[in-house]
XYZ file of N, CA and C in Angstrom:
732
model
N 264.130 -123.631 142.013
C 265.305 -123.852 142.852
C 266.534 -124.168 141.998
N 266.340 -124.945 140.934
C 267.455 -125.280 140.052
C 267.975 -124.039 139.330
N 267.042 -123.178 138.885
C 267.461 -121.956 138.200
C 268.265 -121.052 139.133
N 267.841 -120.973 140.399
C 268.549 -120.140 141.373
C 269.923 -120.721 141.671
N 269.983 -122.033 141.895
C 271.260 -122.670 142.218
C 272.239 -122.615 141.058
N 271.707 -122.609 139.835
C 272.582 -122.538 138.665
C 272.964 -121.118 138.288
N 272.329 -120.131 138.946
C 272.669 -118.744 138.660
C 271.852 -118.114 137.558
N 270.895 -118.843 137.012
C 270.039 -118.259 135.971
C 269.058 -117.244 136.546
N 268.666 -117.453 137.779
C 267.766 -116.530 138.460
C 268.334 -116.179 139.830
N 267.920 -115.050 140.342
C 268.245 -114.635 141.703
C 266.953 -114.497 142.496
N 267.023 -114.716 143.810
C 265.859 -114.585 144.678
C 266.173 -113.542 145.753
N 265.858 -112.256 145.490
C 266.171 -111.199 146.454
C 265.393 -111.293 147.752
N 264.183 -111.857 147.701
C 263.385 -112.098 148.896
C 262.384 -113.200 148.578
N 261.675 -113.667 149.559
C 260.765 -114.795 149.372
C 259.702 -114.481 148.311
N 259.481 -115.442 147.423
C 258.459 -115.375 146.376
C 258.802 -114.400 145.251
N 260.034 -113.883 145.217
C 260.439 -112.939 144.174
C 261.678 -113.487 143.465
N 261.615 -113.499 142.139
C 262.748 -113.968 141.348
C 263.061 -112.928 140.273
N 264.309 -112.862 139.908
C 264.734 -111.903 138.887
C 265.935 -112.461 138.136
N 266.132 -111.916 136.951
C 267.335 -112.260 136.209
C 268.528 -111.515 136.810
N 269.699 -112.125 136.780
C 270.885 -111.466 137.358
C 271.366 -110.314 136.480
N 270.972 -109.102 136.831
C 271.351 -107.910 136.062
C 271.928 -106.854 136.989
N 272.893 -107.226 137.802
C 273.467 -106.269 138.729
C 272.563 -106.064 139.931
N 272.833 -105.007 140.664
C 272.036 -104.740 141.859
C 270.624 -104.305 141.477
N 269.681 -104.700 142.302
C 268.282 -104.341 142.059
C 268.062 -102.869 142.392
N 267.256 -102.204 141.590
C 266.959 -100.787 141.813
C 265.472 -100.607 142.069
N 265.123 -99.512 142.706
C 263.703 -99.268 142.987
C 262.929 -99.060 141.690
N 263.587 -98.494 140.658
C 262.893 -98.302 139.382
C 262.472 -99.634 138.773
N 263.341 -100.651 138.856
C 262.989 -101.966 138.328
C 261.781 -102.543 139.055
N 261.733 -102.322 140.357
C 260.611 -102.828 141.145
C 259.309 -102.171 140.704
N 259.315 -100.844 140.585
C 258.099 -100.115 140.218
C 257.660 -100.465 138.801
N 258.605 -100.537 137.874
C 258.262 -100.875 136.491
C 257.681 -102.281 136.403
N 258.219 -103.207 137.191
C 257.678 -104.569 137.220
C 256.247 -104.578 137.733
N 255.985 -103.788 138.771
C 254.630 -103.701 139.306
C 253.674 -103.104 138.277
N 254.147 -102.096 137.544
C 253.290 -101.404 136.584
C 253.032 -102.237 135.331
N 254.050 -102.900 134.821
C 253.933 -103.563 133.519
C 253.650 -105.053 133.633
N 254.434 -105.766 134.428
C 254.294 -107.218 134.494
C 253.135 -107.656 135.373
N 252.861 -106.901 136.456
C 251.828 -107.303 137.402
C 250.541 -106.499 137.264
N 250.564 -105.448 136.452
C 249.336 -104.722 136.151
C 248.800 -103.822 137.243
N 249.641 -103.446 138.203
C 249.181 -102.533 139.246
C 249.104 -101.109 138.684
N 247.993 -100.437 138.951
C 247.838 -99.049 138.499
C 248.418 -98.121 139.559
N 249.720 -97.956 139.500
C 250.377 -97.076 140.444
C 251.297 -96.130 139.696
N 251.665 -95.066 140.361
C 252.529 -94.059 139.755
C 253.495 -93.530 140.793
N 254.637 -93.083 140.311
C 255.592 -92.381 141.161
C 255.114 -90.941 141.264
N 254.987 -90.421 142.480
C 254.416 -89.080 142.618
C 255.043 -88.266 143.717
N 254.399 -87.146 144.028
C 254.834 -86.282 145.112
C 256.264 -85.801 144.955
N 256.966 -85.784 146.063
C 258.342 -85.288 146.072
C 259.248 -86.085 145.144
N 259.042 -87.409 145.056
C 259.886 -88.227 144.201
C 259.746 -87.826 142.740
N 258.510 -87.604 142.285
C 258.295 -87.201 140.893
C 258.930 -85.848 140.611
N 258.861 -84.935 141.567
C 259.494 -83.629 141.379
C 261.010 -83.770 141.327
N 261.564 -84.639 142.161
C 263.003 -84.874 142.143
C 263.442 -85.442 140.794
N 262.711 -86.432 140.289
C 263.082 -87.067 139.030
C 263.011 -86.111 137.849
N 262.188 -85.093 137.959
C 262.038 -84.125 136.867
C 262.861 -82.863 137.080
N 263.791 -82.934 138.041
C 264.779 -81.872 138.189
C 264.375 -80.689 139.027
N 263.313 -80.819 139.838
C 262.853 -79.682 140.623
C 263.360 -79.698 142.055
N 264.120 -80.726 142.425
C 264.559 -80.815 143.822
C 265.990 -81.326 143.929
N 266.805 -81.073 142.923
C 268.158 -81.597 142.926
C 269.036 -80.976 144.011
N 268.630 -79.823 144.525
C 269.414 -79.127 145.546
C 268.967 -79.480 146.960
N 267.987 -80.368 147.077
C 267.456 -80.729 148.389
C 268.199 -81.956 148.909
N 268.706 -81.923 150.141
C 269.442 -83.073 150.674
C 268.550 -84.287 150.876
N 269.171 -85.440 150.935
C 268.507 -86.721 151.183
C 267.510 -87.071 150.076
N 267.828 -86.673 148.867
C 266.954 -87.008 147.748
C 266.961 -88.516 147.512
N 265.817 -89.025 147.058
C 265.653 -90.417 146.661
C 265.841 -91.412 147.796
N 265.681 -90.999 149.042
C 265.711 -91.941 150.156
C 264.338 -92.564 150.371
N 263.307 -91.779 150.127
C 261.938 -92.276 150.207
C 261.302 -92.157 148.830
N 260.735 -93.252 148.342
C 260.095 -93.270 147.028
C 258.590 -93.266 147.235
N 257.949 -92.203 146.810
C 256.516 -92.035 147.039
C 255.727 -92.639 145.870
N 254.900 -93.629 146.204
C 254.066 -94.300 145.219
C 252.596 -94.048 145.527
N 251.799 -93.860 144.485
C 250.368 -93.600 144.631
C 249.600 -94.684 143.892
N 248.681 -95.329 144.605
C 247.924 -96.416 143.998
C 246.536 -96.500 144.624
N 245.681 -97.323 144.026
C 244.310 -97.472 144.500
C 244.148 -98.651 145.453
N 244.901 -99.701 145.228
C 244.771 -100.904 146.047
C 246.060 -101.246 146.764
N 246.076 -102.425 147.376
C 247.250 -102.865 148.112
C 248.323 -103.368 147.163
N 249.564 -103.122 147.551
C 250.709 -103.631 146.801
C 251.287 -104.836 147.535
N 252.004 -105.706 146.842
C 252.573 -106.893 147.494
C 253.471 -106.522 148.677
N 253.391 -107.287 149.733
C 254.169 -106.987 150.938
C 255.666 -107.152 150.724
N 256.051 -107.945 149.707
C 257.479 -108.192 149.505
C 258.256 -106.962 149.042
N 257.563 -105.929 148.576
C 258.319 -104.764 148.098
C 259.053 -104.058 149.244
N 258.588 -104.254 150.467
C 259.252 -103.650 151.622
C 260.397 -104.512 152.140
N 260.554 -105.709 151.602
C 261.584 -106.629 152.083
C 262.772 -106.727 151.133
N 262.714 -106.016 150.042
C 263.788 -106.080 149.056
C 265.042 -105.350 149.548
N 266.222 -105.789 149.142
C 267.477 -105.138 149.561
C 267.728 -103.845 148.788
N 267.018 -102.797 149.160
C 267.139 -101.511 148.486
C 267.699 -100.462 149.437
N 268.330 -99.443 148.868
C 268.797 -98.307 149.678
C 267.657 -97.355 150.010
N 266.543 -97.475 149.282
C 265.395 -96.594 149.479
C 264.250 -97.369 150.122
N 263.307 -96.627 150.677
C 262.092 -97.228 151.200
C 260.894 -96.680 150.436
N 259.887 -97.516 150.264
C 258.682 -97.100 149.561
C 257.676 -96.523 150.553
N 257.126 -95.368 150.185
C 256.055 -94.745 150.957
C 254.801 -94.828 150.103
N 253.809 -95.573 150.569
C 252.610 -95.845 149.775
C 251.492 -94.881 150.154
N 250.883 -94.257 149.156
C 249.778 -93.318 149.369
C 248.522 -93.830 148.680
N 247.388 -93.560 149.286
C 246.090 -93.883 148.696
C 245.691 -92.769 147.730
N 245.657 -93.086 146.458
C 245.381 -92.067 145.451
C 243.981 -91.485 145.580
N 243.032 -92.281 146.042
C 241.646 -91.853 146.101
C 241.431 -90.681 147.050
N 242.317 -90.482 148.025
C 242.139 -89.402 148.999
C 242.254 -88.031 148.353
N 243.034 -87.930 147.307
C 243.347 -86.619 146.742
C 242.809 -86.449 145.333
N 243.251 -87.287 144.436
C 242.826 -87.246 143.041
C 242.543 -88.677 142.607
N 241.324 -88.956 142.214
C 240.918 -90.328 141.969
C 241.248 -90.841 140.579
N 241.735 -89.981 139.691
C 242.050 -90.428 138.335
C 243.119 -91.521 138.387
N 242.844 -92.728 137.881
C 243.820 -93.815 137.967
C 244.955 -93.654 136.962
N 246.080 -94.251 137.292
C 247.213 -94.249 136.379
C 246.938 -95.187 135.213
N 247.676 -95.062 134.115
C 247.457 -95.951 132.964
C 247.648 -97.415 133.355
N 246.910 -98.301 132.699
C 247.062 -99.728 132.952
C 247.425 -100.438 131.656
N 247.820 -101.686 131.789
C 248.220 -102.518 130.653
C 249.331 -101.841 129.858
N 250.353 -101.383 130.563
C 251.496 -100.776 129.901
C 252.354 -101.833 129.228
N 252.830 -101.567 128.005
C 253.791 -102.482 127.390
C 255.158 -102.286 128.034
N 255.988 -103.318 127.984
C 257.311 -103.204 128.575
C 258.236 -102.350 127.727
N 257.857 -102.109 126.483
C 258.629 -101.208 125.629
C 257.663 -100.273 124.923
N 258.088 -99.024 124.755
C 257.238 -98.049 124.090
C 257.331 -98.230 122.581
N 256.185 -98.159 121.905
C 256.148 -98.423 120.465
C 256.816 -97.319 119.655
N 256.598 -96.080 120.064
C 257.120 -94.956 119.293
C 257.817 -93.970 120.219
N 258.820 -93.262 119.708
C 259.502 -92.265 120.531
C 258.575 -91.179 121.048
N 257.451 -90.934 120.339
C 256.541 -89.867 120.743
C 255.877 -90.159 122.076
N 255.836 -91.438 122.474
C 255.227 -91.783 123.755
C 256.087 -91.333 124.927
N 257.386 -91.180 124.678
C 258.292 -90.746 125.736
C 257.954 -89.324 126.169
N 257.654 -89.137 127.438
C 257.363 -87.815 127.969
C 255.960 -87.321 127.677
N 255.143 -88.154 127.058
C 253.788 -87.721 126.732
C 252.979 -87.505 128.008
N 252.195 -86.433 128.029
C 251.327 -86.145 129.170
C 249.997 -86.838 128.952
N 249.595 -87.657 129.906
C 248.383 -88.439 129.798
C 247.271 -87.828 130.643
N 246.063 -88.273 130.413
C 244.917 -87.798 131.182
C 245.128 -88.080 132.673
N 244.756 -87.112 133.495
C 244.901 -87.283 134.933
C 246.185 -86.718 135.498
N 247.027 -86.144 134.643
C 248.271 -85.555 135.140
C 249.395 -86.551 135.299
N 249.494 -87.523 134.374
C 250.563 -88.510 134.402
C 251.435 -88.362 133.159
N 252.663 -88.847 133.260
C 253.550 -88.889 132.105
C 254.333 -90.185 132.146
N 254.869 -90.575 130.999
C 255.677 -91.789 130.896
C 257.082 -91.402 130.473
N 258.053 -91.864 131.231
C 259.442 -91.641 130.870
C 260.107 -92.986 130.646
N 261.174 -93.012 129.872
C 261.903 -94.249 129.625
C 263.059 -94.358 130.610
N 263.213 -95.545 131.175
C 264.255 -95.734 132.179
C 265.208 -96.842 131.762
N 266.503 -96.611 132.025
C 267.514 -97.632 131.830
C 267.863 -97.897 130.388
N 268.843 -98.799 130.197
C 269.308 -99.096 128.845
C 268.266 -99.832 128.013
N 267.283 -100.440 128.705
C 266.220 -101.141 127.986
C 265.052 -100.207 127.652
N 265.123 -98.985 128.144
C 264.090 -97.975 127.890
C 262.713 -98.446 128.320
N 262.647 -98.982 129.530
C 261.375 -99.427 130.079
C 260.537 -98.235 130.510
N 259.202 -98.320 130.383
C 258.338 -97.187 130.720
C 258.120 -97.058 132.230
N 258.279 -95.855 132.727
C 258.048 -95.555 134.139
C 256.996 -94.458 134.222
N 255.868 -94.751 134.854
C 254.759 -93.797 134.963
C 254.949 -92.943 136.208
N 254.850 -91.644 136.037
C 254.977 -90.740 137.173
C 254.021 -89.561 137.013
N 253.841 -88.829 138.086
C 253.005 -87.630 138.042
C 253.741 -86.508 137.335
N 252.997 -85.701 136.586
C 253.568 -84.475 136.044
C 253.839 -83.512 137.197
N 254.650 -82.474 136.989
C 254.880 -81.507 138.069
C 253.587 -80.926 138.624
N 252.585 -80.721 137.763
C 251.318 -80.149 138.216
C 250.623 -81.067 139.224
N 250.619 -82.347 138.946
C 249.989 -83.287 139.874
C 250.886 -83.531 141.090
N 252.184 -83.637 140.848
C 253.127 -83.956 141.922
C 253.137 -82.904 143.025
N 252.994 -81.630 142.663
C 253.026 -80.598 143.699
C 251.795 -80.685 144.588
N 250.656 -81.068 144.035
C 249.460 -81.256 144.852
C 249.622 -82.454 145.776
N 250.242 -83.510 145.278
C 250.493 -84.683 146.109
C 251.448 -84.350 147.251
N 252.447 -83.544 146.961
C 253.375 -83.141 148.014
C 252.679 -82.273 149.063
N 251.844 -81.343 148.626
C 251.150 -80.468 149.568
C 250.212 -81.253 150.477
N 249.748 -82.401 150.003
C 248.898 -83.234 150.844
C 249.660 -83.754 152.060
N 250.984 -83.797 151.975
C 251.834 -84.278 153.073
C 252.265 -83.166 154.019
N 251.885 -81.926 153.737
C 252.221 -80.783 154.602
C 251.108 -80.608 155.636
N 251.431 -80.429 156.916
C 252.777 -80.359 157.508
C 253.224 -81.649 158.167
N 252.483 -82.744 158.010
C 252.779 -83.971 158.748
C 254.113 -84.582 158.334
N 254.319 -84.737 157.022
C 255.532 -85.401 156.543
C 256.423 -84.506 155.699
N 255.928 -83.357 155.285
C 256.723 -82.369 154.552
C 256.567 -81.021 155.238
N 257.626 -80.241 155.270
C 257.598 -78.961 155.968
C 257.085 -77.843 155.059
N 256.644 -76.774 155.680
C 256.257 -75.588 154.923
C 257.435 -75.057 154.121
N 258.607 -75.097 154.715
C 259.795 -74.590 154.022
C 260.083 -75.408 152.771
N 259.984 -76.727 152.872
C 260.219 -77.581 151.712
C 259.223 -77.270 150.605
N 257.949 -77.165 150.953
C 256.930 -76.857 149.958
C 257.178 -75.499 149.318
N 257.599 -74.538 150.112
C 257.844 -73.188 149.612
C 259.009 -73.170 148.620
N 260.086 -73.895 148.945
C 261.256 -73.951 148.060
C 260.906 -74.634 146.744
N 260.160 -75.713 146.827
C 259.766 -76.414 145.608
C 258.834 -75.572 144.742
N 257.877 -74.903 145.380
C 256.963 -74.051 144.625
C 257.704 -72.910 143.936
N 258.735 -72.415 144.570
C 259.521 -71.327 143.969
C 260.136 -71.758 142.645
N 260.496 -73.027 142.532
C 261.131 -73.502 141.310
C 260.173 -73.912 140.212
N 258.885 -73.935 140.483
C 257.912 -74.384 139.486
C 257.464 -73.223 138.603
N 258.379 -72.727 137.815
C 258.098 -71.531 137.012
C 257.381 -71.854 135.701
N 257.381 -73.117 135.296
C 256.833 -73.457 133.980
C 255.656 -74.425 134.044
N 254.884 -74.353 135.105
C 253.700 -75.209 135.169
C 252.713 -74.836 134.060
N 251.964 -75.830 133.617
C 250.930 -75.586 132.619
C 249.661 -75.118 133.323
N 249.212 -73.882 133.084
C 247.993 -73.411 133.750
C 246.765 -74.229 133.368
N 246.733 -74.750 132.149
C 245.581 -75.561 131.718
C 245.518 -76.862 132.518
N 246.658 -77.566 132.604
C 246.673 -78.811 133.377
C 246.459 -78.537 134.857
N 247.019 -77.427 135.341
C 246.892 -77.087 136.753
C 245.437 -76.785 137.087
N 244.759 -76.095 136.192
C 243.347 -75.755 136.398
C 242.501 -77.020 136.545
N 242.696 -77.964 135.644
C 241.909 -79.201 135.662
C 242.146 -79.971 136.956
N 243.398 -80.089 137.359
C 243.727 -80.851 138.562
C 243.209 -80.167 139.822
N 243.304 -78.855 139.878
C 242.798 -78.131 141.044
C 241.283 -78.294 141.180
N 240.579 -78.282 140.064
C 239.130 -78.465 140.115
C 238.755 -79.885 140.545
N 239.630 -80.852 140.266
C 239.356 -82.244 140.619
C 239.850 -82.617 142.016
N 240.729 -81.819 142.587
C 241.316 -82.145 143.882
C 240.261 -82.150 144.973
N 240.246 -83.202 145.785
C 239.248 -83.354 146.835
C 239.613 -82.594 148.107
N 240.888 -82.378 148.347
C 241.347 -81.806 149.608
C 241.280 -80.281 149.599
N 240.483 -79.720 150.497
C 240.409 -78.268 150.652
C 241.752 -77.733 151.142
N 242.388 -78.447 152.053
C 243.685 -78.020 152.582
C 244.711 -77.877 151.469
N 244.767 -78.865 150.573
C 245.760 -78.833 149.493
C 245.525 -77.638 148.577
N 244.265 -77.367 148.250
C 243.982 -76.246 147.351
C 244.317 -74.912 147.999
N 244.020 -74.776 149.274
C 244.366 -73.527 149.960
C 245.874 -73.357 150.055
N 246.584 -74.436 150.377
C 248.041 -74.352 150.450
C 248.644 -74.021 149.090
N 248.085 -74.578 148.044
C 248.605 -74.295 146.712
C 248.574 -72.803 146.420
N 247.434 -72.169 146.661
C 247.327 -70.742 146.370
C 248.133 -69.907 147.366
N 248.243 -70.383 148.596
C 249.048 -69.672 149.587
C 250.494 -69.569 149.115
N 251.080 -70.679 148.682
C 252.462 -70.665 148.205
C 252.576 -70.003 146.834
N 251.582 -70.207 145.984
C 251.622 -69.593 144.653
C 251.615 -68.068 144.758
N 250.841 -67.526 145.693
C 250.816 -66.075 145.888
C 252.175 -65.540 146.326
N 252.911 -66.326 147.070
C 254.222 -65.883 147.544
C 255.200 -65.672 146.393
N 255.079 -66.471 145.336
C 256.088 -66.437 144.271
C 255.589 -65.809 142.973
N 254.287 -65.693 142.798
C 253.714 -64.941 141.675
C 254.314 -65.323 140.314
N 254.336 -66.630 140.026
C 254.771 -67.068 138.702
C 253.746 -66.633 137.653
N 254.184 -66.492 136.428
C 253.314 -65.977 135.371
C 252.082 -66.851 135.149
N 252.238 -68.168 135.324
C 251.096 -69.048 135.072
C 249.943 -68.804 136.042
N 250.226 -68.196 137.185
C 249.191 -67.992 138.200
C 248.075 -67.086 137.693
N 248.415 -66.137 136.834
C 247.407 -65.201 136.320
C 246.401 -65.893 135.400
N 246.729 -67.090 134.936
C 245.837 -67.811 134.017
C 244.950 -68.820 134.748
N 245.108 -68.938 136.062
C 244.274 -69.845 136.831
C 242.955 -69.159 137.186
N 241.835 -69.797 136.855
C 240.518 -69.242 137.167
C 240.102 -69.692 138.566
N 240.360 -68.853 139.535
C 240.142 -69.222 140.931
C 238.661 -69.437 141.252
N 237.792 -68.712 140.579
C 236.368 -68.818 140.890
C 235.809 -70.202 140.580
N 236.513 -70.961 139.744
C 236.058 -72.302 139.391
C 236.556 -73.361 140.366
N 237.322 -72.934 141.356
C 237.942 -73.880 142.291
C 237.351 -73.693 143.676
N 236.803 -74.740 144.222
C 236.147 -74.695 145.527
C 237.189 -74.744 146.637
N 237.291 -73.657 147.412
C 238.225 -73.598 148.529
C 237.543 -73.867 149.864
N 236.298 -74.269 149.816
C 235.597 -74.671 151.025
C 235.276 -73.512 151.955
N 234.816 -73.858 153.125
C 234.475 -72.859 154.137
C 235.066 -73.281 155.475
N 235.047 -72.381 156.408
C 235.581 -72.709 157.726
C 237.083 -72.532 157.807
N 237.609 -72.640 159.008
C 239.028 -72.421 159.268
C 239.759 -73.749 159.357
N 241.066 -73.698 159.089
C 241.922 -74.870 159.214
C 243.139 -74.493 160.053
N 243.424 -75.264 161.084
C 244.642 -75.042 161.858
C 245.663 -76.090 161.448
N 246.660 -75.670 160.686
C 247.658 -76.605 160.182
C 248.844 -76.744 161.124
N 249.136 -75.689 161.880
C 250.230 -75.741 162.860
C 249.775 -75.058 164.143
N 250.242 -75.586 165.258
C 249.935 -74.974 166.538
C 250.875 -73.791 166.787
N 250.315 -72.749 167.390
C 251.129 -71.580 167.704
C 251.528 -70.762 166.498
N 250.849 -70.968 165.381
C 251.171 -70.219 164.171
C 250.380 -68.933 164.073
N 250.277 -68.411 162.872
C 249.564 -67.163 162.635
C 248.443 -67.409 161.627
N 247.329 -66.754 161.847
C 246.147 -66.978 161.017
C 246.223 -66.163 159.736
N 246.030 -66.845 158.614
C 245.954 -66.180 157.315
C 244.485 -65.958 156.989
N 244.006 -64.708 157.005
C 242.581 -64.442 156.801
C 242.101 -64.707 155.381
N 243.021 -64.720 154.411
C 242.615 -64.945 153.023
C 242.258 -66.408 152.794
N 243.120 -67.301 153.224
C 242.877 -68.726 153.016
C 242.399 -69.431 154.277
N 242.133 -68.655 155.319
C 241.484 -69.131 156.530
C 242.164 -70.377 157.108
N 243.459 -70.237 157.337
C 244.206 -71.339 157.947
C 245.377 -70.777 158.742
N 245.795 -71.544 159.736
C 246.910 -71.141 160.582
C 248.190 -71.749 160.032
N 249.177 -70.897 159.774
C 250.449 -71.311 159.166
C 251.598 -70.841 160.056
N 252.825 -71.328 159.848
C 253.958 -70.836 160.634
C 254.099 -69.320 160.518
N 254.400 -68.681 161.619
C 254.420 -67.216 161.669
C 255.378 -66.607 160.661
N 256.530 -67.267 160.429
C 257.516 -66.681 159.512
C 257.012 -66.584 158.084
N 255.953 -67.337 157.749
C 255.409 -67.278 156.400
C 254.358 -66.184 156.245
N 254.058 -65.482 157.329
C 253.068 -64.399 157.270
C 253.703 -63.030 157.376
N 254.981 -62.966 157.643
C 255.629 -61.663 157.802
C 255.703 -60.949 156.467
N 255.091 -59.786 156.429
C 255.133 -58.964 155.228
C 254.279 -59.492 154.094
N 253.423 -60.462 154.377
C 252.598 -61.021 153.310
C 251.384 -60.137 153.026
N 251.055 -60.032 151.764
C 249.875 -59.279 151.340
C 249.146 -60.109 150.293
N 248.399 -61.102 150.746
C 247.677 -61.970 149.816
C 246.486 -61.236 149.226
N 246.215 -61.548 147.998
C 245.037 -60.962 147.366
C 244.496 -61.972 146.367
N 243.223 -61.926 146.147
C 242.594 -62.836 145.186
C 242.073 -62.026 144.001
């Protein structure tokens, strides 16, 4: 209480204290959770794609921050005075590989910046203090985004983002696709990938990826895609010629 009254500390919400360093940002919150509190969480999905420059033309960017973790996060993160809201996802539903733990607050060597880690994660440096921020690589992030289609992300959004992913790593993509638990996500990935025919697609070994059996109805009143056995919006089937 004395530190707060004297201005040495600020209390943005109950049970949370911080040094007075301007307005609080969502990045500071996530980095604190990752480094100081030891939560194994990562920035993923649409947010990770936005941060890596794949969605700069999409309106309302950075309004929702998508976080992926294994356990519960403190309830106070939703009470902070932020312009953004946190959307929490259960990582185990899609890809169970945990994010790095016991992160140092500063990276020891410049080579750690941008390094791709096991499980489809990378570390970037944020702010003037160059604090480490763990996020999904584009390969992992696109699968996380597809998991939200069509409930929270539209087919059009997924299609536009997939169109811009011209430099995905086929090796990393192969590993993640084989590990992905969701049949829907894997089918959607190939459905959109076939539409844009990026060069990396030819290096994906489809026979090693389980696409399951049976039909999936993703939208009502849509059109059935016989290749991936799912119902999609009709406008995405016009003139389509999928092949495996």
